[in-house]
mmCIF file with all atom_site columns, C-alpha atoms in Angstrom:
data_model
loop_
_atom_site.group_PDB
_atom_site.id
_atom_site.type_symbol
_atom_site.label_atom_id
_atom_site.label_alt_id
_atom_site.label_comp_id
_atom_site.label_asym_id
_atom_site.label_entity_id
_atom_site.label_seq_id
_atom_site.pdbx_PDB_ins_code
_atom_site.Cartn_x
_atom_site.Cartn_y
_atom_site.Cartn_z
_atom_site.occupancy
_atom_site.B_iso_or_equiv
_atom_site.pdbx_formal_charge
_atom_site.auth_seq_id
_atom_site.auth_comp_id
_atom_site.auth_asym_id
_atom_site.auth_atom_id
_atom_site.pdbx_PDB_model_num
ATOM 1   C CA . UNK H 1 1   ? -11.251 -59.043 -23.231 1.00 0.00 ? 10  UNK H CA 1
ATOM 2   C CA . UNK H 1 2   ? -13.882 -57.090 -21.301 1.00 0.00 ? 11  UNK H CA 1
ATOM 3   C CA . UNK H 1 3   ? -12.995 -53.537 -20.278 1.00 0.00 ? 12  UNK H CA 1
ATOM 4   C CA . UNK H 1 4   ? -15.289 -51.728 -17.866 1.00 0.00 ? 13  UNK H CA 1
ATOM 5   C CA . UNK H 1 5   ? -14.887 -48.226 -16.462 1.00 0.00 ? 14  UNK H CA 1
ATOM 6   C CA . UNK H 1 6   ? -17.253 -46.722 -13.910 1.00 0.00 ? 15  UNK H CA 1
ATOM 7   C CA . UNK H 1 7   ? -17.589 -43.641 -11.751 1.00 0.00 ? 16  UNK H CA 1
ATOM 8   C CA . UNK H 1 8   ? -20.194 -42.778 -9.113  1.00 0.00 ? 17  UNK H CA 1
ATOM 9   C CA . UNK H 1 9   ? -20.791 -40.044 -6.574  1.00 0.00 ? 18  UNK H CA 1
ATOM 10  C CA . UNK H 1 10  ? -23.643 -39.327 -4.181  1.00 0.00 ? 19  UNK H CA 1
ATOM 11  C CA . UNK H 1 11  ? -24.319 -36.857 -1.393  1.00 0.00 ? 20  UNK H CA 1
ATOM 12  C CA . UNK H 1 12  ? -27.082 -36.522 1.212   1.00 0.00 ? 21  UNK H CA 1
ATOM 13  C CA . UNK H 1 13  ? -28.323 -33.009 2.004   1.00 0.00 ? 22  UNK H CA 1
ATOM 14  C CA . UNK H 1 14  ? -29.678 -33.332 5.555   1.00 0.00 ? 23  UNK H CA 1
ATOM 15  C CA . UNK H 1 15  ? -31.338 -29.890 5.531   1.00 0.00 ? 24  UNK H CA 1
ATOM 16  C CA . UNK H 1 16  ? -33.505 -30.973 2.572   1.00 0.00 ? 25  UNK H CA 1
ATOM 17  C CA . UNK H 1 17  ? -33.723 -34.694 3.457   1.00 0.00 ? 26  UNK H CA 1
ATOM 18  C CA . UNK H 1 18  ? -32.623 -35.343 -0.114  1.00 0.00 ? 27  UNK H CA 1
ATOM 19  C CA . UNK H 1 19  ? -29.914 -37.367 -1.783  1.00 0.00 ? 28  UNK H CA 1
ATOM 20  C CA . UNK H 1 20  ? -28.466 -36.677 -5.239  1.00 0.00 ? 29  UNK H CA 1
ATOM 21  C CA . UNK H 1 21  ? -26.226 -39.052 -7.159  1.00 0.00 ? 30  UNK H CA 1
ATOM 22  C CA . UNK H 1 22  ? -24.426 -39.534 -10.471 1.00 0.00 ? 31  UNK H CA 1
ATOM 23  C CA . UNK H 1 23  ? -23.441 -42.822 -12.086 1.00 0.00 ? 32  UNK H CA 1
ATOM 24  C CA . UNK H 1 24  ? -21.462 -43.257 -15.297 1.00 0.00 ? 33  UNK H CA 1
ATOM 25  C CA . UNK H 1 25  ? -19.987 -46.334 -16.919 1.00 0.00 ? 34  UNK H CA 1
ATOM 26  C CA . UNK H 1 26  ? -18.545 -47.604 -20.182 1.00 0.00 ? 35  UNK H CA 1
ATOM 27  C CA . UNK H 1 27  ? -18.251 -51.265 -21.097 1.00 0.00 ? 36  UNK H CA 1
ATOM 28  C CA . UNK H 1 28  ? -16.451 -52.686 -24.158 1.00 0.00 ? 37  UNK H CA 1
ATOM 29  C CA . UNK H 1 29  ? -16.177 -56.366 -25.087 1.00 0.00 ? 38  UNK H CA 1
ATOM 30  C CA . UNK H 1 30  ? -13.877 -58.026 -27.603 1.00 0.00 ? 39  UNK H CA 1
ATOM 31  C CA . UNK H 1 31  ? -11.896 -56.688 -30.542 1.00 0.00 ? 40  UNK H CA 1
ATOM 32  C CA . UNK H 1 32  ? -14.976 -54.957 -31.941 1.00 0.00 ? 41  UNK H CA 1
ATOM 33  C CA . UNK H 1 33  ? -15.584 -53.163 -28.637 1.00 0.00 ? 42  UNK H CA 1
ATOM 34  C CA . UNK H 1 34  ? -19.263 -54.095 -28.528 1.00 0.00 ? 43  UNK H CA 1
ATOM 35  C CA . UNK H 1 35  ? -20.498 -52.221 -25.513 1.00 0.00 ? 44  UNK H CA 1
ATOM 36  C CA . UNK H 1 36  ? -22.522 -49.669 -23.621 1.00 0.00 ? 45  UNK H CA 1
ATOM 37  C CA . UNK H 1 37  ? -22.042 -46.106 -22.448 1.00 0.00 ? 46  UNK H CA 1
ATOM 38  C CA . UNK H 1 38  ? -24.401 -44.745 -19.807 1.00 0.00 ? 47  UNK H CA 1
ATOM 39  C CA . UNK H 1 39  ? -24.860 -41.630 -17.674 1.00 0.00 ? 48  UNK H CA 1
ATOM 40  C CA . UNK H 1 40  ? -27.470 -41.555 -14.893 1.00 0.00 ? 49  UNK H CA 1
ATOM 41  C CA . UNK H 1 41  ? -28.797 -38.938 -12.485 1.00 0.00 ? 50  UNK H CA 1
ATOM 42  C CA . UNK H 1 42  ? -30.410 -40.142 -9.238  1.00 0.00 ? 51  UNK H CA 1
ATOM 43  C CA . UNK H 1 43  ? -32.585 -38.466 -6.609  1.00 0.00 ? 52  UNK H CA 1
ATOM 44  C CA . UNK H 1 44  ? -34.053 -39.711 -3.315  1.00 0.00 ? 53  UNK H CA 1
ATOM 45  C CA . UNK H 1 45  ? -36.060 -38.182 -0.477  1.00 0.00 ? 54  UNK H CA 1
ATOM 46  C CA . UNK H 1 46  ? -36.195 -39.430 3.128   1.00 0.00 ? 55  UNK H CA 1
ATOM 47  C CA . UNK H 1 47  ? -39.068 -38.988 5.598   1.00 0.00 ? 56  UNK H CA 1
ATOM 48  C CA . UNK H 1 48  ? -40.442 -40.575 8.781   1.00 0.00 ? 57  UNK H CA 1
ATOM 49  C CA . UNK H 1 49  ? -43.824 -42.311 8.601   1.00 0.00 ? 58  UNK H CA 1
ATOM 50  C CA . UNK H 1 50  ? -44.306 -43.975 12.013  1.00 0.00 ? 59  UNK H CA 1
ATOM 51  C CA . UNK H 1 51  ? -42.166 -43.863 15.177  1.00 0.00 ? 60  UNK H CA 1
ATOM 52  C CA . UNK H 1 52  ? -38.717 -44.982 13.977  1.00 0.00 ? 61  UNK H CA 1
ATOM 53  C CA . UNK H 1 53  ? -39.767 -46.234 10.504  1.00 0.00 ? 62  UNK H CA 1
ATOM 54  C CA . UNK H 1 54  ? -38.274 -44.260 7.601   1.00 0.00 ? 63  UNK H CA 1
ATOM 55  C CA . UNK H 1 55  ? -39.287 -44.247 3.930   1.00 0.00 ? 64  UNK H CA 1
ATOM 56  C CA . UNK H 1 56  ? -36.983 -43.322 1.067   1.00 0.00 ? 65  UNK H CA 1
ATOM 57  C CA . UNK H 1 57  ? -38.425 -43.205 -2.477  1.00 0.00 ? 66  UNK H CA 1
ATOM 58  C CA . UNK H 1 58  ? -35.952 -42.798 -5.337  1.00 0.00 ? 67  UNK H CA 1
ATOM 59  C CA . UNK H 1 59  ? -36.000 -41.805 -8.999  1.00 0.00 ? 68  UNK H CA 1
ATOM 60  C CA . UNK H 1 60  ? -33.359 -42.238 -11.692 1.00 0.00 ? 69  UNK H CA 1
ATOM 61  C CA . UNK H 1 61  ? -32.970 -41.092 -15.319 1.00 0.00 ? 70  UNK H CA 1
ATOM 62  C CA . UNK H 1 62  ? -30.338 -42.465 -17.707 1.00 0.00 ? 71  UNK H CA 1
ATOM 63  C CA . UNK H 1 63  ? -28.934 -41.781 -21.163 1.00 0.00 ? 72  UNK H CA 1
ATOM 64  C CA . UNK H 1 64  ? -27.724 -44.927 -22.977 1.00 0.00 ? 73  UNK H CA 1
ATOM 65  C CA . UNK H 1 65  ? -25.567 -45.625 -26.019 1.00 0.00 ? 74  UNK H CA 1
ATOM 66  C CA . UNK H 1 66  ? -24.908 -49.051 -27.563 1.00 0.00 ? 75  UNK H CA 1
ATOM 67  C CA . UNK H 1 67  ? -22.317 -49.354 -30.290 1.00 0.00 ? 76  UNK H CA 1
ATOM 68  C CA . UNK H 1 68  ? -19.704 -51.358 -32.163 1.00 0.00 ? 77  UNK H CA 1
ATOM 69  C CA . UNK H 1 69  ? -16.254 -50.427 -33.565 1.00 0.00 ? 78  UNK H CA 1
ATOM 70  C CA . UNK H 1 70  ? -17.032 -51.907 -36.990 1.00 0.00 ? 79  UNK H CA 1
ATOM 71  C CA . UNK H 1 71  ? -13.678 -50.861 -38.486 1.00 0.00 ? 80  UNK H CA 1
ATOM 72  C CA . UNK H 1 72  ? -11.829 -53.059 -35.971 1.00 0.00 ? 81  UNK H CA 1
ATOM 73  C CA . UNK H 1 73  ? -13.589 -56.272 -37.038 1.00 0.00 ? 82  UNK H CA 1
ATOM 74  C CA . UNK H 1 74  ? -11.899 -58.738 -39.390 1.00 0.00 ? 83  UNK H CA 1
ATOM 75  C CA . UNK H 1 75  ? -13.999 -61.015 -41.598 1.00 0.00 ? 84  UNK H CA 1
ATOM 76  C CA . UNK H 1 76  ? -13.119 -64.408 -43.055 1.00 0.00 ? 85  UNK H CA 1
ATOM 77  C CA . UNK H 1 77  ? -12.851 -63.168 -46.657 1.00 0.00 ? 86  UNK H CA 1
ATOM 78  C CA . UNK H 1 78  ? -10.364 -60.513 -45.510 1.00 0.00 ? 87  UNK H CA 1
ATOM 79  C CA . UNK H 1 79  ? -8.210  -63.210 -43.899 1.00 0.00 ? 88  UNK H CA 1
ATOM 80  C CA . UNK H 1 80  ? -8.333  -65.336 -47.078 1.00 0.00 ? 89  UNK H CA 1
ATOM 81  C CA . UNK H 1 81  ? -7.422  -62.415 -49.363 1.00 0.00 ? 90  UNK H CA 1
ATOM 82  C CA . UNK H 1 82  ? -4.748  -60.693 -47.244 1.00 0.00 ? 91  UNK H CA 1
ATOM 83  C CA . UNK H 1 83  ? -7.046  -58.017 -45.926 1.00 0.00 ? 92  UNK H CA 1
ATOM 84  C CA . UNK H 1 84  ? -8.763  -57.264 -49.252 1.00 0.00 ? 93  UNK H CA 1
ATOM 85  C CA . UNK H 1 85  ? -12.195 -58.778 -48.773 1.00 0.00 ? 94  UNK H CA 1
ATOM 86  C CA . UNK H 1 86  ? -14.953 -58.854 -51.352 1.00 0.00 ? 95  UNK H CA 1
ATOM 87  C CA . UNK H 1 87  ? -17.502 -57.685 -48.787 1.00 0.00 ? 96  UNK H CA 1
ATOM 88  C CA . UNK H 1 88  ? -17.202 -54.176 -47.366 1.00 0.00 ? 97  UNK H CA 1
ATOM 89  C CA . UNK H 1 89  ? -20.164 -53.786 -44.983 1.00 0.00 ? 98  UNK H CA 1
ATOM 90  C CA . UNK H 1 90  ? -21.453 -50.384 -44.063 1.00 0.00 ? 99  UNK H CA 1
ATOM 91  C CA . UNK H 1 91  ? -20.564 -49.156 -40.528 1.00 0.00 ? 100 UNK H CA 1
ATOM 92  C CA . UNK H 1 92  ? -23.296 -49.644 -37.924 1.00 0.00 ? 101 UNK H CA 1
ATOM 93  C CA . UNK H 1 93  ? -24.465 -46.443 -36.248 1.00 0.00 ? 102 UNK H CA 1
ATOM 94  C CA . UNK H 1 94  ? -24.778 -46.229 -32.487 1.00 0.00 ? 103 UNK H CA 1
ATOM 95  C CA . UNK H 1 95  ? -28.131 -46.831 -30.830 1.00 0.00 ? 104 UNK H CA 1
ATOM 96  C CA . UNK H 1 96  ? -29.167 -44.082 -28.428 1.00 0.00 ? 105 UNK H CA 1
ATOM 97  C CA . UNK H 1 97  ? -32.046 -44.206 -25.948 1.00 0.00 ? 106 UNK H CA 1
ATOM 98  C CA . UNK H 1 98  ? -33.193 -43.056 -22.507 1.00 0.00 ? 107 UNK H CA 1
ATOM 99  C CA . UNK H 1 99  ? -34.259 -45.046 -19.454 1.00 0.00 ? 108 UNK H CA 1
ATOM 100 C CA . UNK H 1 100 ? -35.833 -44.588 -16.027 1.00 0.00 ? 109 UNK H CA 1
ATOM 101 C CA . UNK H 1 101 ? -35.865 -46.388 -12.671 1.00 0.00 ? 110 UNK H CA 1
ATOM 102 C CA . UNK H 1 102 ? -37.995 -46.141 -9.518  1.00 0.00 ? 111 UNK H CA 1
ATOM 103 C CA . UNK H 1 103 ? -37.368 -47.448 -6.007  1.00 0.00 ? 112 UNK H CA 1
ATOM 104 C CA . UNK H 1 104 ? -38.798 -47.429 -2.499  1.00 0.00 ? 113 UNK H CA 1
ATOM 105 C CA . UNK H 1 105 ? -36.866 -48.307 0.673   1.00 0.00 ? 114 UNK H CA 1
ATOM 106 C CA . UNK H 1 106 ? -38.301 -48.734 4.175   1.00 0.00 ? 115 UNK H CA 1
ATOM 107 C CA . UNK H 1 107 ? -36.028 -49.135 7.195   1.00 0.00 ? 116 UNK H CA 1
ATOM 108 C CA . UNK H 1 108 ? -35.492 -48.713 10.918  1.00 0.00 ? 117 UNK H CA 1
ATOM 109 C CA . UNK H 1 109 ? -32.744 -49.639 13.375  1.00 0.00 ? 118 UNK H CA 1
ATOM 110 C CA . UNK H 1 110 ? -33.273 -53.393 12.952  1.00 0.00 ? 119 UNK H CA 1
ATOM 111 C CA . UNK H 1 111 ? -34.454 -54.061 9.413   1.00 0.00 ? 120 UNK H CA 1
ATOM 112 C CA . UNK H 1 112 ? -34.758 -52.800 5.860   1.00 0.00 ? 121 UNK H CA 1
ATOM 113 C CA . UNK H 1 113 ? -36.943 -53.748 2.894   1.00 0.00 ? 122 UNK H CA 1
ATOM 114 C CA . UNK H 1 114 ? -36.810 -52.283 -0.590  1.00 0.00 ? 123 UNK H CA 1
ATOM 115 C CA . UNK H 1 115 ? -38.204 -52.621 -4.106  1.00 0.00 ? 124 UNK H CA 1
ATOM 116 C CA . UNK H 1 116 ? -36.617 -51.304 -7.308  1.00 0.00 ? 125 UNK H CA 1
ATOM 117 C CA . UNK H 1 117 ? -37.867 -51.279 -10.908 1.00 0.00 ? 126 UNK H CA 1
ATOM 118 C CA . UNK H 1 118 ? -35.141 -50.754 -13.533 1.00 0.00 ? 127 UNK H CA 1
ATOM 119 C CA . UNK H 1 119 ? -35.448 -50.238 -17.306 1.00 0.00 ? 128 UNK H CA 1
ATOM 120 C CA . UNK H 1 120 ? -39.023 -48.960 -16.999 1.00 0.00 ? 129 UNK H CA 1
ATOM 121 C CA . UNK H 1 121 ? -38.806 -47.395 -20.481 1.00 0.00 ? 130 UNK H CA 1
ATOM 122 C CA . UNK H 1 122 ? -37.464 -50.688 -21.992 1.00 0.00 ? 131 UNK H CA 1
ATOM 123 C CA . UNK H 1 123 ? -34.689 -49.021 -24.046 1.00 0.00 ? 132 UNK H CA 1
ATOM 124 C CA . UNK H 1 124 ? -33.736 -50.368 -27.472 1.00 0.00 ? 133 UNK H CA 1
ATOM 125 C CA . UNK H 1 125 ? -30.215 -51.855 -27.815 1.00 0.00 ? 134 UNK H CA 1
ATOM 126 C CA . UNK H 1 126 ? -30.442 -53.199 -31.374 1.00 0.00 ? 135 UNK H CA 1
ATOM 127 C CA . UNK H 1 127 ? -27.905 -51.956 -33.958 1.00 0.00 ? 136 UNK H CA 1
ATOM 128 C CA . UNK H 1 128 ? -30.251 -52.904 -36.817 1.00 0.00 ? 137 UNK H CA 1
ATOM 129 C CA . UNK H 1 129 ? -33.762 -52.025 -37.980 1.00 0.00 ? 138 UNK H CA 1
ATOM 130 C CA . UNK H 1 130 ? -35.510 -54.572 -35.766 1.00 0.00 ? 139 UNK H CA 1
ATOM 131 C CA . UNK H 1 131 ? -35.812 -53.577 -32.106 1.00 0.00 ? 140 UNK H CA 1
ATOM 132 C CA . UNK H 1 132 ? -34.299 -55.465 -29.187 1.00 0.00 ? 141 UNK H CA 1
ATOM 133 C CA . UNK H 1 133 ? -35.677 -54.072 -25.926 1.00 0.00 ? 142 UNK H CA 1
ATOM 134 C CA . UNK H 1 134 ? -34.222 -54.465 -22.435 1.00 0.00 ? 143 UNK H CA 1
ATOM 135 C CA . UNK H 1 135 ? -37.064 -55.929 -20.312 1.00 0.00 ? 144 UNK H CA 1
ATOM 136 C CA . UNK H 1 136 ? -38.092 -54.356 -17.007 1.00 0.00 ? 145 UNK H CA 1
ATOM 137 C CA . UNK H 1 137 ? -36.048 -55.665 -14.073 1.00 0.00 ? 146 UNK H CA 1
ATOM 138 C CA . UNK H 1 138 ? -37.658 -55.992 -10.622 1.00 0.00 ? 147 UNK H CA 1
ATOM 139 C CA . UNK H 1 139 ? -35.455 -56.283 -7.503  1.00 0.00 ? 148 UNK H CA 1
ATOM 140 C CA . UNK H 1 140 ? -36.729 -57.052 -3.996  1.00 0.00 ? 149 UNK H CA 1
ATOM 141 C CA . UNK H 1 141 ? -34.194 -56.861 -1.156  1.00 0.00 ? 150 UNK H CA 1
ATOM 142 C CA . UNK H 1 142 ? -34.071 -56.667 2.602   1.00 0.00 ? 151 UNK H CA 1
ATOM 143 C CA . UNK H 1 143 ? -32.371 -57.624 5.822   1.00 0.00 ? 152 UNK H CA 1
ATOM 144 C CA . UNK H 1 144 ? -32.883 -58.068 9.546   1.00 0.00 ? 153 UNK H CA 1
ATOM 145 C CA . UNK H 1 145 ? -30.651 -57.902 12.618  1.00 0.00 ? 154 UNK H CA 1
ATOM 146 C CA . UNK H 1 146 ? -30.942 -61.356 14.222  1.00 0.00 ? 155 UNK H CA 1
ATOM 147 C CA . UNK H 1 147 ? -28.673 -60.469 17.127  1.00 0.00 ? 156 UNK H CA 1
ATOM 148 C CA . UNK H 1 148 ? -27.600 -57.035 18.339  1.00 0.00 ? 157 UNK H CA 1
ATOM 149 C CA . UNK H 1 149 ? -25.463 -56.508 21.422  1.00 0.00 ? 158 UNK H CA 1
ATOM 150 C CA . UNK H 1 150 ? -24.338 -53.229 22.926  1.00 0.00 ? 159 UNK H CA 1
ATOM 151 C CA . UNK H 1 151 ? -23.911 -51.309 26.117  1.00 0.00 ? 160 UNK H CA 1
ATOM 152 C CA . UNK H 1 152 ? -26.499 -48.922 27.535  1.00 0.00 ? 161 UNK H CA 1
ATOM 153 C CA . UNK H 1 153 ? -26.718 -45.594 25.655  1.00 0.00 ? 162 UNK H CA 1
ATOM 154 C CA . UNK H 1 154 ? -23.920 -46.653 23.282  1.00 0.00 ? 163 UNK H CA 1
ATOM 155 C CA . UNK H 1 155 ? -24.035 -47.981 19.707  1.00 0.00 ? 164 UNK H CA 1
ATOM 156 C CA . UNK H 1 156 ? -24.076 -51.739 19.198  1.00 0.00 ? 165 UNK H CA 1
ATOM 157 C CA . UNK H 1 157 ? -20.589 -53.232 19.046  1.00 0.00 ? 166 UNK H CA 1
ATOM 158 C CA . UNK H 1 158 ? -21.687 -56.713 17.907  1.00 0.00 ? 167 UNK H CA 1
ATOM 159 C CA . UNK H 1 159 ? -24.468 -57.874 15.591  1.00 0.00 ? 168 UNK H CA 1
ATOM 160 C CA . UNK H 1 160 ? -25.518 -60.619 13.181  1.00 0.00 ? 169 UNK H CA 1
ATOM 161 C CA . UNK H 1 161 ? -27.616 -59.715 10.141  1.00 0.00 ? 170 UNK H CA 1
ATOM 162 C CA . UNK H 1 162 ? -29.399 -61.831 7.516   1.00 0.00 ? 171 UNK H CA 1
ATOM 163 C CA . UNK H 1 163 ? -30.098 -60.350 4.067   1.00 0.00 ? 172 UNK H CA 1
ATOM 164 C CA . UNK H 1 164 ? -31.543 -61.348 0.690   1.00 0.00 ? 173 UNK H CA 1
ATOM 165 C CA . UNK H 1 165 ? -31.778 -60.095 -2.896  1.00 0.00 ? 174 UNK H CA 1
ATOM 166 C CA . UNK H 1 166 ? -34.402 -61.384 -5.364  1.00 0.00 ? 175 UNK H CA 1
ATOM 167 C CA . UNK H 1 167 ? -34.324 -60.307 -9.025  1.00 0.00 ? 176 UNK H CA 1
ATOM 168 C CA . UNK H 1 168 ? -36.628 -60.954 -11.982 1.00 0.00 ? 177 UNK H CA 1
ATOM 169 C CA . UNK H 1 169 ? -36.078 -59.787 -15.564 1.00 0.00 ? 178 UNK H CA 1
ATOM 170 C CA . UNK H 1 170 ? -38.041 -61.259 -18.448 1.00 0.00 ? 179 UNK H CA 1
ATOM 171 C CA . UNK H 1 171 ? -38.113 -65.032 -17.928 1.00 0.00 ? 180 UNK H CA 1
ATOM 172 C CA . UNK H 1 172 ? -35.068 -65.035 -15.620 1.00 0.00 ? 181 UNK H CA 1
ATOM 173 C CA . UNK H 1 173 ? -35.183 -65.081 -11.820 1.00 0.00 ? 182 UNK H CA 1
ATOM 174 C CA . UNK H 1 174 ? -32.471 -65.187 -9.159  1.00 0.00 ? 183 UNK H CA 1
ATOM 175 C CA . UNK H 1 175 ? -32.434 -65.292 -5.360  1.00 0.00 ? 184 UNK H CA 1
ATOM 176 C CA . UNK H 1 176 ? -29.292 -64.606 -3.301  1.00 0.00 ? 185 UNK H CA 1
ATOM 177 C CA . UNK H 1 177 ? -29.064 -64.898 0.490   1.00 0.00 ? 186 UNK H CA 1
ATOM 178 C CA . UNK H 1 178 ? -26.371 -63.783 2.899   1.00 0.00 ? 187 UNK H CA 1
ATOM 179 C CA . UNK H 1 179 ? -25.315 -63.487 6.522   1.00 0.00 ? 188 UNK H CA 1
ATOM 180 C CA . UNK H 1 180 ? -23.105 -60.841 8.163   1.00 0.00 ? 189 UNK H CA 1
ATOM 181 C CA . UNK H 1 181 ? -21.370 -60.914 11.527  1.00 0.00 ? 190 UNK H CA 1
ATOM 182 C CA . UNK H 1 182 ? -20.074 -57.597 12.861  1.00 0.00 ? 191 UNK H CA 1
ATOM 183 C CA . UNK H 1 183 ? -17.908 -57.120 15.946  1.00 0.00 ? 192 UNK H CA 1
ATOM 184 C CA . UNK H 1 184 ? -16.439 -53.675 16.059  1.00 0.00 ? 193 UNK H CA 1
ATOM 185 C CA . UNK H 1 185 ? -14.413 -52.919 13.979  1.00 0.00 ? 194 UNK H CA 1
ATOM 186 C CA . UNK H 1 186 ? -14.509 -56.130 11.872  1.00 0.00 ? 195 UNK H CA 1
ATOM 187 C CA . UNK H 1 187 ? -17.232 -57.535 9.598   1.00 0.00 ? 196 UNK H CA 1
ATOM 188 C CA . UNK H 1 188 ? -17.428 -60.978 7.979   1.00 0.00 ? 197 UNK H CA 1
ATOM 189 C CA . UNK H 1 189 ? -20.034 -61.849 5.351   1.00 0.00 ? 198 UNK H CA 1
ATOM 190 C CA . UNK H 1 190 ? -21.032 -65.015 3.497   1.00 0.00 ? 199 UNK H CA 1
ATOM 191 C CA . UNK H 1 191 ? -23.452 -65.078 0.526   1.00 0.00 ? 200 UNK H CA 1
ATOM 192 C CA . UNK H 1 192 ? -24.733 -67.899 -1.655  1.00 0.00 ? 201 UNK H CA 1
ATOM 193 C CA . UNK H 1 193 ? -25.815 -66.907 -5.152  1.00 0.00 ? 202 UNK H CA 1
ATOM 194 C CA . UNK H 1 194 ? -28.839 -68.519 -6.810  1.00 0.00 ? 203 UNK H CA 1
ATOM 195 C CA . UNK H 1 195 ? -30.983 -70.327 -4.210  1.00 0.00 ? 204 UNK H CA 1
ATOM 196 C CA . UNK H 1 196 ? -33.192 -73.117 -5.663  1.00 0.00 ? 205 UNK H CA 1
ATOM 197 C CA . UNK H 1 197 ? -36.007 -73.412 -6.651  1.00 0.00 ? 206 UNK H CA 1
ATOM 198 C CA . UNK H 1 198 ? -36.407 -69.684 -7.412  1.00 0.00 ? 207 UNK H CA 1
ATOM 199 C CA . UNK H 1 199 ? -33.853 -69.510 -10.214 1.00 0.00 ? 208 UNK H CA 1
ATOM 200 C CA . UNK H 1 200 ? -33.436 -69.952 -13.924 1.00 0.00 ? 209 UNK H CA 1
ATOM 201 C CA . UNK H 1 201 ? -30.129 -71.764 -13.264 1.00 0.00 ? 210 UNK H CA 1
ATOM 202 C CA . UNK H 1 202 ? -28.717 -73.864 -10.447 1.00 0.00 ? 211 UNK H CA 1
ATOM 203 C CA . UNK H 1 203 ? -26.740 -72.346 -7.586  1.00 0.00 ? 212 UNK H CA 1
ATOM 204 C CA . UNK H 1 204 ? -23.173 -71.670 -8.581  1.00 0.00 ? 213 UNK H CA 1
ATOM 205 C CA . UNK H 1 205 ? -21.259 -69.347 -6.307  1.00 0.00 ? 214 UNK H CA 1
ATOM 206 C CA . UNK H 1 206 ? -20.196 -68.474 -2.775  1.00 0.00 ? 215 UNK H CA 1
ATOM 207 C CA . UNK H 1 207 ? -19.277 -64.880 -1.984  1.00 0.00 ? 216 UNK H CA 1
ATOM 208 C CA . UNK H 1 208 ? -17.025 -64.134 0.998   1.00 0.00 ? 217 UNK H CA 1
ATOM 209 C CA . UNK H 1 209 ? -16.665 -60.637 2.412   1.00 0.00 ? 218 UNK H CA 1
ATOM 210 C CA . UNK H 1 210 ? -14.126 -59.337 4.912   1.00 0.00 ? 219 UNK H CA 1
ATOM 211 C CA . UNK H 1 211 ? -14.221 -55.751 6.125   1.00 0.00 ? 220 UNK H CA 1
ATOM 212 C CA . UNK H 1 212 ? -12.828 -53.234 8.601   1.00 0.00 ? 221 UNK H CA 1
ATOM 213 C CA . UNK H 1 213 ? -15.016 -50.340 9.717   1.00 0.00 ? 222 UNK H CA 1
ATOM 214 C CA . UNK H 1 214 ? -13.580 -46.964 10.710  1.00 0.00 ? 223 UNK H CA 1
#
């Protein structure tokens, strides 16, 4: 069984053109609760560069823990000898490390394009002497309003938007593409995960989104 808990909060301070956020999560897998605990602080700043084009660079710092509930594991010799095994391994200490991420988003009323680099400090997640580092993850994402309809001097009440998300981490790559249709107040979205030939694996999933905007 996988158990995941997460909490996030962010707020934009218009007077300072700055956004501040917090992200925390804990993930535990299996009887031994192999998992991760993380706390992150995020900051972004927004400014205009040309006419209606906005830029928003971002910075994130994270504290990470990787661990295992060794006392909850049961080994084969313990099963064979009614819980009294011949091998009593020493508990594995938690691995602690820090991480950093950088991003840059450009957008206007019709499009957006962004780039994010995660795990810049390649944190160690190994519970033993040898190191196992998380490789840097690069994400490129964007979207464009294909159709936008609205009345004069009023916000658009109907639009169609195409979007994409490309990710690369180590030797793995993945490209997802999607399409949204919005007619106030409803939104319908359709995504296809893993577009060939840009992926380490074949395409495998459709994602359907239904929404109501207030």
